């Protein structure tokens, strides 16, 4: 099994049906496949029912050996992913369930699901950017003409449209990136993804506020950051500045994985200096008081202290008293 240890809440993002909703059974799989040859709403319903089956690990072997199902679902994905975010989410989620087990990764590769997922992510990023730009323009129009009721209503409609898009995108983006993370255990696949601009996509996600999405994205960046060329790409894309708003975080998992990424990045002298320039030092010092993050922060601070330019800055902080206090207490 892959992807273990990353708690992104995926299990709760697609709840199982309640008593009054349609429940899927393996016996009806053929009828669900027939829905994939119908209109868009039928395809959404059919893929939703197949997803119910895929979320039960006991069904995965049978689903993975059903070529008719795999071919039909991948065909709909390839042909119709732009038509509905709900349809895309259902299908990506089905393949994500398979991707959680390494023995099914050949299926993901055979149907080129990883490549399609990257196309979907790129498309959704563009949609978000376009709608965000529209919202900002309408905000400016409201400021220029604050008494115009119609302009205000139009701006509010666009704002609500953006919020709806973000909510729908978050599940799709999480499940798509998680699938990509799972299949990236093969470094050859990881390299292909890097060459298709995976890192800029991940860095773009750091602007989002959904903590489960951020945990997943930062976990992926941490994995990628061990290679110098990936770390250099992250530096060019402003990763140190983008992570600043996350430190500190009340979410323990998010804080932990962010510090792990920063620790990886702190092996680079230029990035260490950038951390100091961007104002990380007082944030790190404050985190020393938190026992759960203390060791990680000490490692980062040790790396920063290796720079002659930065070591003098420690005398203006509470670092030395904070670090030495536990030792004094033990005497």
Phi, psi and omega in degrees: 000143180245171176073010181292147175092355177252110180267100181248005178073015182300327182298334183262353186280342176233083186297148176292155186295146175278179187300329183267004179258162182291129179255133183275146174226150180299331181296335184260011185304318181300322180290329177291323178295326178298327179297336182287353177254009182257202181284180187299315181298322178294322178295321177297316179296315181297314180291329177295321179290321177295323177298318176306317180293318184292334181285352174263109183305334180294340182267349192295321179299316180292318179294320182294336180264001180265093184296326179298316180294312182298318180294317182295314182294317180292327177296313179298319178300311183296320187273328193238008188298332180283344188280335184203126177291329178294318178296314179301317181298314179303312185290315178300322180295322177300312181289330174300317179303320177291324184291345181288350177238123186303328183293348179257005183295334179296331178292316178301318181291316183300318183267010177053039183291322180300315179297319178295320178300320180292324175296318179298312181300313180301317180297316182292326176297317179295320178299315180297314181297318181296314181290323177298319179297319178297316180298316180296321179297319181288330174298318180295322179296322178296318180296324181287330182222070188295342182267357182277108185295320182296319178296320178297316180297318180297318179295321180292322177299317180294321179297316179293324177298319179294317179298320178295317179298314181301315181299317180289322182295325189299319177293314180298314182294319179299312185290326178293313180293326179293319176300314180297320177298318180297314183282347178285001174296338171272113186297335176292320177293319179301318180296319178300318180294319178300318181291345177257026173069038177298316185296314175302325178295315181295317179298322178299326181292341180293348177279346183282164183252349182291118187293324180294320176295317180297319179301315181293312182298315181291325175299319179294315179298322178299316179298318182287332189291351181285348177260131187302319182293326176291318178299320178295320177298318180298320179298314181298330183270007172077037185297323182297316179294321184288330180280344186304320184290343182275340183258116000272168176230144177286341178280111185300318181295315179297317181296317182296313183289329177293317178296324178296320176294314179298325177297314177302316182290333184288353174288344180268121183303319180296320180289327175299313180298323180293322176302315180295316181299322183278354175096025179285332189304309178297330177293316178297316181300317179297325181288344178299335181285345180267111185303325185290338181248357190303311184297315180299315181294319178301321178297317179295316180297324177299316179298317180297322182292347179288345180270126179300327181290330187264333188298327180296334182293338182295333182291343179265010181238177176270016187300306185296313177299322182292318181289321184281342183303314179300324179294319178296318180298333182278345183286000000 
